[in-house]
Amino acid sequence: MRNGYVLWFTGLSGSGKTTIATKLELKLRDMGTLVERLDGDILRETICKDLGFTKEDRIINIERTGFIAELLSRNGVQTLVSLISPYSDSREKLKNRIANFYEIYVHCPIEYCIARDVKGLYTKALQNKTPNFTGVTDIYEVPRQPDLTIDTHQESVEESVNRVLEFLYSKHLILPSWTKEEFV
Ligand code: ADP
C-alpha cells in the first residue's frame, strides 16, 4: 500500500480551499486512490459542533482535525483538509508531528474574497454582525514556509487544481501514469 499524506489547505474564507479540495478529491478517486476530505464547515456541524470562534476553540478545532487527518493518513489514506486554521503555531505543530504533512497556502487577497463573498459572510462581518471573523475582525497568520502557495485570484479553478496535482507528482505521492487498472 502506498503511504498516505495530508494536504492541509489553509487560507481565508472564500479563498478557494473547499473548491480545490473537492475537485482534487474527485480526480484522486478517479485514479483509484484512497482519499478522504475533511472540510471545516462539515466538521463544525459534526465533531466540532461544540466549538465557537475564540482563539482557544479555534486551536481545539485545528487539533481535532489534525488528529483525524493523522489517523487517516497513517493508514494510507490521501487526506485533504480544508480549514481556515489561522494560527501558524497550530499548523506547524501538526506539520512536525504528522508524517507526510504538506501545508498548502490558498492565497487570495481579502478584497477578492469580499468580492466573491461565497456565503455572504463578509457582508455580515463588515457590518459588524460577526465577531471573530477571520481577516476582518480576527487574525489570519500567513504561513511562514508553506509547501505550496496557490494564488487563486490569478488563475482558474482548473489551473489551481492542476498545480496541486503537479505538486503531488513532484513529491512522488501520485504517479503520472496511474490509472484505475494499474492501481488494482
Ligand atoms: P473556502 O473553502 O476557502 O472558504 P470556497 O472554495 O468555498 O472557499 O470558495 C471559493 C470561491 O472562489 C468559489 O466560488 C470558486 O469558484 C471561486 N474561485 C475562483 N477562482 C478560484 C481558484 N483558482 N481556486 C479556487 N476557487 C476559485
JSON list of C-alpha atoms and ligand atoms in Angstrom, two decimals:
[
{"chain": "A", "resi": 1, "resn": "MET", "atom": "CA", "xyz": [0.00, 0.00, 0.00]},
{"chain": "A", "resi": 2, "resn": "ARG", "atom": "CA", "xyz": [1.22, 3.47, -0.85]},
{"chain": "A", "resi": 3, "resn": "ASN", "atom": "CA", "xyz": [1.80, 5.85, 2.04]},
{"chain": "A", "resi": 4, "resn": "GLY", "atom": "CA", "xyz": [-0.90, 8.31, 2.89]},
{"chain": "A", "resi": 5, "resn": "TYR", "atom": "CA", "xyz": [-0.35, 12.01, 3.26]},
{"chain": "A", "resi": 6, "resn": "VAL", "atom": "CA", "xyz": [-2.11, 15.13, 4.44]},
{"chain": "A", "resi": 7, "resn": "LEU", "atom": "CA", "xyz": [-2.65, 18.13, 2.20]},
{"chain": "A", "resi": 8, "resn": "TRP", "atom": "CA", "xyz": [-3.62, 20.88, 4.61]},
{"chain": "A", "resi": 9, "resn": "PHE", "atom": "CA", "xyz": [-5.31, 23.74, 2.74]},
{"chain": "A", "resi": 10, "resn": "THR", "atom": "CA", "xyz": [-5.22, 26.92, 4.81]},
{"chain": "A", "resi": 11, "resn": "GLY", "atom": "CA", "xyz": [-6.45, 30.38, 3.85]},
{"chain": "A", "resi": 12, "resn": "LEU", "atom": "CA", "xyz": [-9.16, 32.97, 4.29]},
{"chain": "A", "resi": 13, "resn": "SER", "atom": "CA", "xyz": [-12.84, 32.17, 3.96]},
{"chain": "A", "resi": 14, "resn": "GLY", "atom": "CA", "xyz": [-13.66, 32.24, 0.24]},
{"chain": "A", "resi": 15, "resn": "SER", "atom": "CA", "xyz": [-10.05, 31.82, -0.84]},
{"chain": "A", "resi": 16, "resn": "GLY", "atom": "CA", "xyz": [-10.85, 28.50, -2.56]},
{"chain": "A", "resi": 17, "resn": "LYS", "atom": "CA", "xyz": [-9.92, 25.72, -0.14]},
{"chain": "A", "resi": 18, "resn": "THR", "atom": "CA", "xyz": [-13.15, 23.75, -0.45]},
{"chain": "A", "resi": 19, "resn": "THR", "atom": "CA", "xyz": [-13.42, 24.23, -4.21]},
{"chain": "A", "resi": 20, "resn": "ILE", "atom": "CA", "xyz": [-9.90, 22.95, -4.83]},
{"chain": "A", "resi": 21, "resn": "ALA", "atom": "CA", "xyz": [-10.08, 20.08, -2.34]},
{"chain": "A", "resi": 22, "resn": "THR", "atom": "CA", "xyz": [-13.45, 18.91, -3.69]},
{"chain": "A", "resi": 23, "resn": "LYS", "atom": "CA", "xyz": [-12.23, 18.78, -7.29]},
{"chain": "A", "resi": 24, "resn": "LEU", "atom": "CA", "xyz": [-8.97, 17.20, -6.29]},
{"chain": "A", "resi": 25, "resn": "GLU", "atom": "CA", "xyz": [-10.82, 14.54, -4.31]},
{"chain": "A", "resi": 26, "resn": "LEU", "atom": "CA", "xyz": [-12.73, 13.53, -7.45]},
{"chain": "A", "resi": 27, "resn": "LYS", "atom": "CA", "xyz": [-9.56, 13.38, -9.54]},
{"chain": "A", "resi": 28, "resn": "LEU", "atom": "CA", "xyz": [-7.73, 11.29, -6.96]},
{"chain": "A", "resi": 29, "resn": "ARG", "atom": "CA", "xyz": [-10.69, 8.96, -6.57]},
{"chain": "A", "resi": 30, "resn": "ASP", "atom": "CA", "xyz": [-10.75, 8.57, -10.32]},
{"chain": "A", "resi": 31, "resn": "MET", "atom": "CA", "xyz": [-7.15, 7.39, -10.14]},
{"chain": "A", "resi": 32, "resn": "GLY", "atom": "CA", "xyz": [-8.32, 4.64, -7.83]},
{"chain": "A", "resi": 33, "resn": "THR", "atom": "CA", "xyz": [-6.66, 6.02, -4.72]},
{"chain": "A", "resi": 34, "resn": "LEU", "atom": "CA", "xyz": [-8.00, 6.02, -1.18]},
{"chain": "A", "resi": 35, "resn": "VAL", "atom": "CA", "xyz": [-8.93, 9.60, -0.46]},
{"chain": "A", "resi": 36, "resn": "GLU", "atom": "CA", "xyz": [-10.86, 11.44, 2.23]},
{"chain": "A", "resi": 37, "resn": "ARG", "atom": "CA", "xyz": [-11.72, 15.09, 2.61]},
{"chain": "A", "resi": 38, "resn": "LEU", "atom": "CA", "xyz": [-12.11, 16.88, 5.92]},
{"chain": "A", "resi": 39, "resn": "ASP", "atom": "CA", "xyz": [-13.92, 20.16, 5.42]},
{"chain": "A", "resi": 40, "resn": "GLY", "atom": "CA", "xyz": [-14.06, 22.87, 8.06]},
{"chain": "A", "resi": 41, "resn": "ASP", "atom": "CA", "xyz": [-17.75, 23.63, 7.59]},
{"chain": "A", "resi": 42, "resn": "ILE", "atom": "CA", "xyz": [-18.75, 19.97, 7.86]},
{"chain": "A", "resi": 43, "resn": "LEU", "atom": "CA", "xyz": [-16.55, 19.42, 10.90]},
{"chain": "A", "resi": 44, "resn": "ARG", "atom": "CA", "xyz": [-18.18, 22.38, 12.60]},
{"chain": "A", "resi": 45, "resn": "GLU", "atom": "CA", "xyz": [-21.58, 20.79, 12.02]},
{"chain": "A", "resi": 46, "resn": "THR", "atom": "CA", "xyz": [-20.41, 17.48, 13.48]},
{"chain": "A", "resi": 47, "resn": "ILE", "atom": "CA", "xyz": [-17.45, 16.69, 15.70]},
{"chain": "A", "resi": 48, "resn": "CYS", "atom": "CA", "xyz": [-16.68, 20.37, 16.34]},
{"chain": "A", "resi": 49, "resn": "LYS", "atom": "CA", "xyz": [-20.29, 21.43, 16.89]},
{"chain": "A", "resi": 50, "resn": "ASP", "atom": "CA", "xyz": [-19.49, 22.41, 20.46]},
{"chain": "A", "resi": 51, "resn": "LEU", "atom": "CA", "xyz": [-16.80, 24.89, 19.42]},
{"chain": "A", "resi": 52, "resn": "GLY", "atom": "CA", "xyz": [-17.02, 28.62, 18.81]},
{"chain": "A", "resi": 53, "resn": "PHE", "atom": "CA", "xyz": [-14.55, 31.04, 17.27]},
{"chain": "A", "resi": 54, "resn": "THR", "atom": "CA", "xyz": [-12.42, 32.16, 20.20]},
{"chain": "A", "resi": 55, "resn": "LYS", "atom": "CA", "xyz": [-8.71, 31.53, 19.86]},
{"chain": "A", "resi": 56, "resn": "GLU", "atom": "CA", "xyz": [-8.97, 28.66, 22.31]},
{"chain": "A", "resi": 57, "resn": "ASP", "atom": "CA", "xyz": [-11.79, 27.00, 20.37]},
{"chain": "A", "resi": 58, "resn": "ARG", "atom": "CA", "xyz": [-10.12, 27.50, 17.02]},
{"chain": "A", "resi": 59, "resn": "ILE", "atom": "CA", "xyz": [-6.99, 25.82, 18.34]},
{"chain": "A", "resi": 60, "resn": "ILE", "atom": "CA", "xyz": [-9.07, 22.84, 19.51]},
{"chain": "A", "resi": 61, "resn": "ASN", "atom": "CA", "xyz": [-10.77, 22.77, 16.09]},
{"chain": "A", "resi": 62, "resn": "ILE", "atom": "CA", "xyz": [-7.38, 22.54, 14.37]},
{"chain": "A", "resi": 63, "resn": "GLU", "atom": "CA", "xyz": [-6.15, 19.91, 16.85]},
{"chain": "A", "resi": 64, "resn": "ARG", "atom": "CA", "xyz": [-9.17, 17.64, 16.40]},
{"chain": "A", "resi": 65, "resn": "THR", "atom": "CA", "xyz": [-8.97, 17.90, 12.64]},
{"chain": "A", "resi": 66, "resn": "GLY", "atom": "CA", "xyz": [-5.25, 17.16, 12.76]},
{"chain": "A", "resi": 67, "resn": "PHE", "atom": "CA", "xyz": [-5.90, 14.12, 14.94]},
{"chain": "A", "resi": 68, "resn": "ILE", "atom": "CA", "xyz": [-8.30, 12.61, 12.41]},
{"chain": "A", "resi": 69, "resn": "ALA", "atom": "CA", "xyz": [-6.06, 13.53, 9.49]},
{"chain": "A", "resi": 70, "resn": "GLU", "atom": "CA", "xyz": [-3.19, 11.76, 11.21]},
{"chain": "A", "resi": 71, "resn": "LEU", "atom": "CA", "xyz": [-5.22, 8.58, 11.75]},
{"chain": "A", "resi": 72, "resn": "LEU", "atom": "CA", "xyz": [-6.34, 8.53, 8.13]},
{"chain": "A", "resi": 73, "resn": "SER", "atom": "CA", "xyz": [-3.00, 9.32, 6.54]},
{"chain": "A", "resi": 74, "resn": "ARG", "atom": "CA", "xyz": [-1.05, 6.78, 8.57]},
{"chain": "A", "resi": 75, "resn": "ASN", "atom": "CA", "xyz": [-3.45, 4.16, 7.25]},
{"chain": "A", "resi": 76, "resn": "GLY", "atom": "CA", "xyz": [-2.68, 5.01, 3.67]},
{"chain": "A", "resi": 77, "resn": "VAL", "atom": "CA", "xyz": [-5.46, 7.49, 3.01]},
{"chain": "A", "resi": 78, "resn": "GLN", "atom": "CA", "xyz": [-4.72, 10.57, 0.93]},
{"chain": "A", "resi": 79, "resn": "THR", "atom": "CA", "xyz": [-6.26, 13.16, 3.22]},
{"chain": "A", "resi": 80, "resn": "LEU", "atom": "CA", "xyz": [-7.37, 16.60, 2.07]},
{"chain": "A", "resi": 81, "resn": "VAL", "atom": "CA", "xyz": [-8.12, 19.13, 4.79]},
{"chain": "A", "resi": 82, "resn": "SER", "atom": "CA", "xyz": [-9.77, 22.46, 4.04]},
{"chain": "A", "resi": 83, "resn": "LEU", "atom": "CA", "xyz": [-9.78, 24.55, 7.18]},
{"chain": "A", "resi": 84, "resn": "ILE", "atom": "CA", "xyz": [-9.09, 28.26, 7.67]},
{"chain": "A", "resi": 85, "resn": "SER", "atom": "CA", "xyz": [-6.73, 27.26, 10.51]},
{"chain": "A", "resi": 86, "resn": "PRO", "atom": "CA", "xyz": [-5.50, 30.81, 11.11]},
{"chain": "A", "resi": 87, "resn": "TYR", "atom": "CA", "xyz": [-2.63, 30.10, 13.53]},
{"chain": "A", "resi": 88, "resn": "SER", "atom": "CA", "xyz": [0.90, 29.34, 12.34]},
{"chain": "A", "resi": 89, "resn": "ASP", "atom": "CA", "xyz": [1.86, 27.65, 15.59]},
{"chain": "A", "resi": 90, "resn": "SER", "atom": "CA", "xyz": [-1.05, 25.21, 15.43]},
{"chain": "A", "resi": 91, "resn": "ARG", "atom": "CA", "xyz": [-0.31, 24.32, 11.82]},
{"chain": "A", "resi": 92, "resn": "GLU", "atom": "CA", "xyz": [3.40, 23.95, 12.49]},
{"chain": "A", "resi": 93, "resn": "LYS", "atom": "CA", "xyz": [2.77, 21.67, 15.44]},
{"chain": "A", "resi": 94, "resn": "LEU", "atom": "CA", "xyz": [0.85, 19.33, 13.16]},
{"chain": "A", "resi": 95, "resn": "LYS", "atom": "CA", "xyz": [3.50, 19.57, 10.48]},
{"chain": "A", "resi": 96, "resn": "ASN", "atom": "CA", "xyz": [6.13, 18.49, 12.99]},
{"chain": "A", "resi": 97, "resn": "ARG", "atom": "CA", "xyz": [4.01, 15.64, 14.28]},
{"chain": "A", "resi": 98, "resn": "ILE", "atom": "CA", "xyz": [2.36, 14.14, 11.21]},
{"chain": "A", "resi": 99, "resn": "ALA", "atom": "CA", "xyz": [4.34, 12.23, 8.58]},
{"chain": "A", "resi": 100, "resn": "ASN", "atom": "CA", "xyz": [3.84, 13.47, 5.01]},
{"chain": "A", "resi": 101, "resn": "PHE", "atom": "CA", "xyz": [2.06, 16.62, 6.08]},
{"chain": "A", "resi": 102, "resn": "TYR", "atom": "CA", "xyz": [2.04, 19.38, 3.47]},
{"chain": "A", "resi": 103, "resn": "GLU", "atom": "CA", "xyz": [0.84, 22.89, 4.16]},
{"chain": "A", "resi": 104, "resn": "ILE", "atom": "CA", "xyz": [-0.82, 24.48, 1.14]},
{"chain": "A", "resi": 105, "resn": "TYR", "atom": "CA", "xyz": [-1.46, 28.19, 1.40]},
{"chain": "A", "resi": 106, "resn": "VAL", "atom": "CA", "xyz": [-4.55, 29.05, -0.60]},
{"chain": "A", "resi": 107, "resn": "HIS", "atom": "CA", "xyz": [-3.78, 32.71, -1.08]},
{"chain": "A", "resi": 108, "resn": "CYS", "atom": "CA", "xyz": [-6.39, 35.21, -2.17]},
{"chain": "A", "resi": 109, "resn": "PRO", "atom": "CA", "xyz": [-6.25, 38.89, -1.14]},
{"chain": "A", "resi": 110, "resn": "ILE", "atom": "CA", "xyz": [-9.13, 39.78, 1.11]},
{"chain": "A", "resi": 111, "resn": "GLU", "atom": "CA", "xyz": [-10.64, 42.26, -1.35]},
{"chain": "A", "resi": 112, "resn": "TYR", "atom": "CA", "xyz": [-11.14, 39.39, -3.80]},
{"chain": "A", "resi": 113, "resn": "CYS", "atom": "CA", "xyz": [-12.64, 37.19, -1.06]},
{"chain": "A", "resi": 114, "resn": "ILE", "atom": "CA", "xyz": [-15.01, 40.04, -0.18]},
{"chain": "A", "resi": 115, "resn": "ALA", "atom": "CA", "xyz": [-15.97, 40.43, -3.84]},
{"chain": "A", "resi": 116, "resn": "ARG", "atom": "CA", "xyz": [-16.62, 36.66, -4.09]},
{"chain": "A", "resi": 117, "resn": "ASP", "atom": "CA", "xyz": [-18.43, 36.56, -0.76]},
{"chain": "A", "resi": 118, "resn": "VAL", "atom": "CA", "xyz": [-19.42, 32.96, -1.43]},
{"chain": "A", "resi": 119, "resn": "LYS", "atom": "CA", "xyz": [-21.52, 32.56, 1.71]},
{"chain": "A", "resi": 120, "resn": "GLY", "atom": "CA", "xyz": [-22.46, 36.19, 2.37]},
{"chain": "A", "resi": 121, "resn": "LEU", "atom": "CA", "xyz": [-20.28, 36.07, 5.47]},
{"chain": "A", "resi": 122, "resn": "TYR", "atom": "CA", "xyz": [-18.07, 39.06, 4.60]},
{"chain": "A", "resi": 123, "resn": "THR", "atom": "CA", "xyz": [-21.07, 41.32, 4.15]},
{"chain": "A", "resi": 124, "resn": "LYS", "atom": "CA", "xyz": [-22.22, 40.42, 7.65]},
{"chain": "A", "resi": 125, "resn": "ALA", "atom": "CA", "xyz": [-18.75, 40.75, 9.12]},
{"chain": "A", "resi": 126, "resn": "LEU", "atom": "CA", "xyz": [-18.20, 44.16, 7.52]},
{"chain": "A", "resi": 127, "resn": "GLN", "atom": "CA", "xyz": [-21.47, 45.29, 9.08]},
{"chain": "A", "resi": 128, "resn": "ASN", "atom": "CA", "xyz": [-20.01, 44.26, 12.44]},
{"chain": "A", "resi": 129, "resn": "LYS", "atom": "CA", "xyz": [-22.54, 41.47, 12.74]},
{"chain": "A", "resi": 130, "resn": "THR", "atom": "CA", "xyz": [-19.95, 38.71, 13.11]},
{"chain": "A", "resi": 131, "resn": "PRO", "atom": "CA", "xyz": [-17.36, 38.93, 15.85]},
{"chain": "A", "resi": 132, "resn": "ASN", "atom": "CA", "xyz": [-14.13, 36.96, 15.38]},
{"chain": "A", "resi": 133, "resn": "PHE", "atom": "CA", "xyz": [-14.40, 36.77, 11.61]},
{"chain": "A", "resi": 134, "resn": "THR", "atom": "CA", "xyz": [-11.03, 35.85, 10.12]},
{"chain": "A", "resi": 135, "resn": "GLY", "atom": "CA", "xyz": [-9.47, 38.61, 8.04]},
{"chain": "A", "resi": 136, "resn": "VAL", "atom": "CA", "xyz": [-11.98, 41.23, 9.20]},
{"chain": "A", "resi": 137, "resn": "THR", "atom": "CA", "xyz": [-12.29, 41.11, 12.96]},
{"chain": "A", "resi": 138, "resn": "ASP", "atom": "CA", "xyz": [-9.87, 38.28, 13.68]},
{"chain": "A", "resi": 139, "resn": "ILE", "atom": "CA", "xyz": [-6.34, 37.47, 12.66]},
{"chain": "A", "resi": 140, "resn": "TYR", "atom": "CA", "xyz": [-5.01, 35.16, 9.97]},
{"chain": "A", "resi": 141, "resn": "GLU", "atom": "CA", "xyz": [-1.34, 34.27, 10.24]},
{"chain": "A", "resi": 142, "resn": "VAL", "atom": "CA", "xyz": [0.14, 33.76, 6.79]},
{"chain": "A", "resi": 143, "resn": "PRO", "atom": "CA", "xyz": [2.14, 30.51, 6.51]},
{"chain": "A", "resi": 144, "resn": "ARG", "atom": "CA", "xyz": [5.85, 31.16, 7.04]},
{"chain": "A", "resi": 145, "resn": "GLN", "atom": "CA", "xyz": [7.12, 28.38, 4.78]},
{"chain": "A", "resi": 146, "resn": "PRO", "atom": "CA", "xyz": [4.22, 26.70, 3.03]},
{"chain": "A", "resi": 147, "resn": "ASP", "atom": "CA", "xyz": [4.99, 23.67, 0.88]},
{"chain": "A", "resi": 148, "resn": "LEU", "atom": "CA", "xyz": [2.92, 25.22, -1.88]},
{"chain": "A", "resi": 149, "resn": "THR", "atom": "CA", "xyz": [1.19, 28.56, -2.41]},
{"chain": "A", "resi": 150, "resn": "ILE", "atom": "CA", "xyz": [-1.73, 28.90, -4.80]},
{"chain": "A", "resi": 151, "resn": "ASP", "atom": "CA", "xyz": [-2.82, 32.37, -5.89]},
{"chain": "A", "resi": 152, "resn": "THR", "atom": "CA", "xyz": [-6.47, 31.73, -6.62]},
{"chain": "A", "resi": 153, "resn": "HIS", "atom": "CA", "xyz": [-7.23, 35.32, -7.65]},
{"chain": "A", "resi": 154, "resn": "GLN", "atom": "CA", "xyz": [-4.87, 34.92, -10.60]},
{"chain": "A", "resi": 155, "resn": "GLU", "atom": "CA", "xyz": [-5.90, 31.59, -12.05]},
{"chain": "A", "resi": 156, "resn": "SER", "atom": "CA", "xyz": [-8.88, 29.38, -12.82]},
{"chain": "A", "resi": 157, "resn": "VAL", "atom": "CA", "xyz": [-10.06, 26.60, -10.54]},
{"chain": "A", "resi": 158, "resn": "GLU", "atom": "CA", "xyz": [-8.78, 24.06, -13.06]},
{"chain": "A", "resi": 159, "resn": "GLU", "atom": "CA", "xyz": [-5.31, 25.66, -13.07]},
{"chain": "A", "resi": 160, "resn": "SER", "atom": "CA", "xyz": [-5.19, 25.68, -9.27]},
{"chain": "A", "resi": 161, "resn": "VAL", "atom": "CA", "xyz": [-6.18, 22.01, -9.07]},
{"chain": "A", "resi": 162, "resn": "ASN", "atom": "CA", "xyz": [-3.54, 21.15, -11.65]},
{"chain": "A", "resi": 163, "resn": "ARG", "atom": "CA", "xyz": [-0.91, 22.95, -9.61]},
{"chain": "A", "resi": 164, "resn": "VAL", "atom": "CA", "xyz": [-1.71, 20.72, -6.64]},
{"chain": "A", "resi": 165, "resn": "LEU", "atom": "CA", "xyz": [-1.57, 17.63, -8.86]},
{"chain": "A", "resi": 166, "resn": "GLU", "atom": "CA", "xyz": [1.81, 18.75, -10.18]},
{"chain": "A", "resi": 167, "resn": "PHE", "atom": "CA", "xyz": [2.96, 19.22, -6.61]},
{"chain": "A", "resi": 168, "resn": "LEU", "atom": "CA", "xyz": [1.84, 15.66, -5.77]},
{"chain": "A", "resi": 169, "resn": "TYR", "atom": "CA", "xyz": [3.69, 14.32, -8.80]},
{"chain": "A", "resi": 170, "resn": "SER", "atom": "CA", "xyz": [6.82, 16.25, -7.85]},
{"chain": "A", "resi": 171, "resn": "LYS", "atom": "CA", "xyz": [6.76, 14.62, -4.39]},
{"chain": "A", "resi": 172, "resn": "HIS", "atom": "CA", "xyz": [6.09, 11.19, -5.93]},
{"chain": "A", "resi": 173, "resn": "LEU", "atom": "CA", "xyz": [2.86, 11.00, -3.97]},
{"chain": "A", "resi": 174, "resn": "ILE", "atom": "CA", "xyz": [1.00, 10.08, -7.13]},
{"chain": "A", "resi": 175, "resn": "LEU", "atom": "CA", "xyz": [2.40, 8.79, -10.37]},
{"chain": "A", "resi": 176, "resn": "PRO", "atom": "CA", "xyz": [1.58, 10.44, -13.70]},
{"chain": "A", "resi": 177, "resn": "SER", "atom": "CA", "xyz": [0.87, 7.03, -15.19]},
{"chain": "A", "resi": 178, "resn": "TRP", "atom": "CA", "xyz": [-1.61, 5.95, -12.57]},
{"chain": "A", "resi": 179, "resn": "THR", "atom": "CA", "xyz": [-4.88, 4.67, -13.87]},
{"chain": "A", "resi": 180, "resn": "LYS", "atom": "CA", "xyz": [-7.53, 2.60, -12.13]},
{"chain": "A", "resi": 181, "resn": "GLU", "atom": "CA", "xyz": [-6.36, -0.53, -13.94]},
{"chain": "A", "resi": 182, "resn": "GLU", "atom": "CA", "xyz": [-2.73, -0.09, -12.91]},
{"chain": "A", "resi": 183, "resn": "PHE", "atom": "CA", "xyz": [-3.60, 0.52, -9.30]},
{"chain": "A", "resi": 184, "resn": "VAL", "atom": "CA", "xyz": [-5.78, -2.51, -8.64]},
{"chain": "B", "resi": 1, "resn": "ADP", "atom": "P1", "xyz": [-13.17, 28.45, 1.06]},
{"chain": "B", "resi": 1, "resn": "ADP", "atom": "O1", "xyz": [-13.39, 26.97, 1.15]},
{"chain": "B", "resi": 1, "resn": "ADP", "atom": "O2", "xyz": [-11.72, 28.83, 1.10]},
{"chain": "B", "resi": 1, "resn": "ADP", "atom": "O3", "xyz": [-13.98, 29.21, 2.06]},
{"chain": "B", "resi": 1, "resn": "ADP", "atom": "P2", "xyz": [-14.66, 28.24, -1.38]},
{"chain": "B", "resi": 1, "resn": "ADP", "atom": "O4", "xyz": [-13.96, 27.16, -2.09]},
{"chain": "B", "resi": 1, "resn": "ADP", "atom": "O5", "xyz": [-15.94, 27.90, -0.67]},
{"chain": "B", "resi": 1, "resn": "ADP", "atom": "O6", "xyz": [-13.65, 28.95, -0.38]},
{"chain": "B", "resi": 1, "resn": "ADP", "atom": "O7", "xyz": [-14.97, 29.43, -2.39]},
{"chain": "B", "resi": 1, "resn": "ADP", "atom": "C1", "xyz": [-14.04, 29.89, -3.34]},
{"chain": "B", "resi": 1, "resn": "ADP", "atom": "C2", "xyz": [-14.76, 30.62, -4.46]},
{"chain": "B", "resi": 1, "resn": "ADP", "atom": "O8", "xyz": [-13.79, 31.20, -5.34]},
{"chain": "B", "resi": 1, "resn": "ADP", "atom": "C3", "xyz": [-15.63, 29.70, -5.30]},
{"chain": "B", "resi": 1, "resn": "ADP", "atom": "O9", "xyz": [-16.79, 30.39, -5.69]},
{"chain": "B", "resi": 1, "resn": "ADP", "atom": "C4", "xyz": [-14.74, 29.43, -6.53]},
{"chain": "B", "resi": 1, "resn": "ADP", "atom": "O10", "xyz": [-15.47, 29.12, -7.69]},
{"chain": "B", "resi": 1, "resn": "ADP", "atom": "C5", "xyz": [-14.00, 30.75, -6.67]},
{"chain": "B", "resi": 1, "resn": "ADP", "atom": "N1", "xyz": [-12.69, 30.65, -7.35]},
{"chain": "B", "resi": 1, "resn": "ADP", "atom": "C6", "xyz": [-12.27, 31.41, -8.38]},
{"chain": "B", "resi": 1, "resn": "ADP", "atom": "N2", "xyz": [-11.05, 31.06, -8.80]},
{"chain": "B", "resi": 1, "resn": "ADP", "atom": "C7", "xyz": [-10.65, 30.03, -7.99]},
{"chain": "B", "resi": 1, "resn": "ADP", "atom": "C8", "xyz": [-9.48, 29.22, -7.95]},
{"chain": "B", "resi": 1, "resn": "ADP", "atom": "N3", "xyz": [-8.45, 29.41, -8.77]},
{"chain": "B", "resi": 1, "resn": "ADP", "atom": "N4", "xyz": [-9.41, 28.25, -7.00]},
{"chain": "B", "resi": 1, "resn": "ADP", "atom": "C9", "xyz": [-10.44, 28.06, -6.14]},
{"chain": "B", "resi": 1, "resn": "ADP", "atom": "N5", "xyz": [-11.60, 28.78, -6.13]},
{"chain": "B", "resi": 1, "resn": "ADP", "atom": "C10", "xyz": [-11.70, 29.77, -7.05]}
]
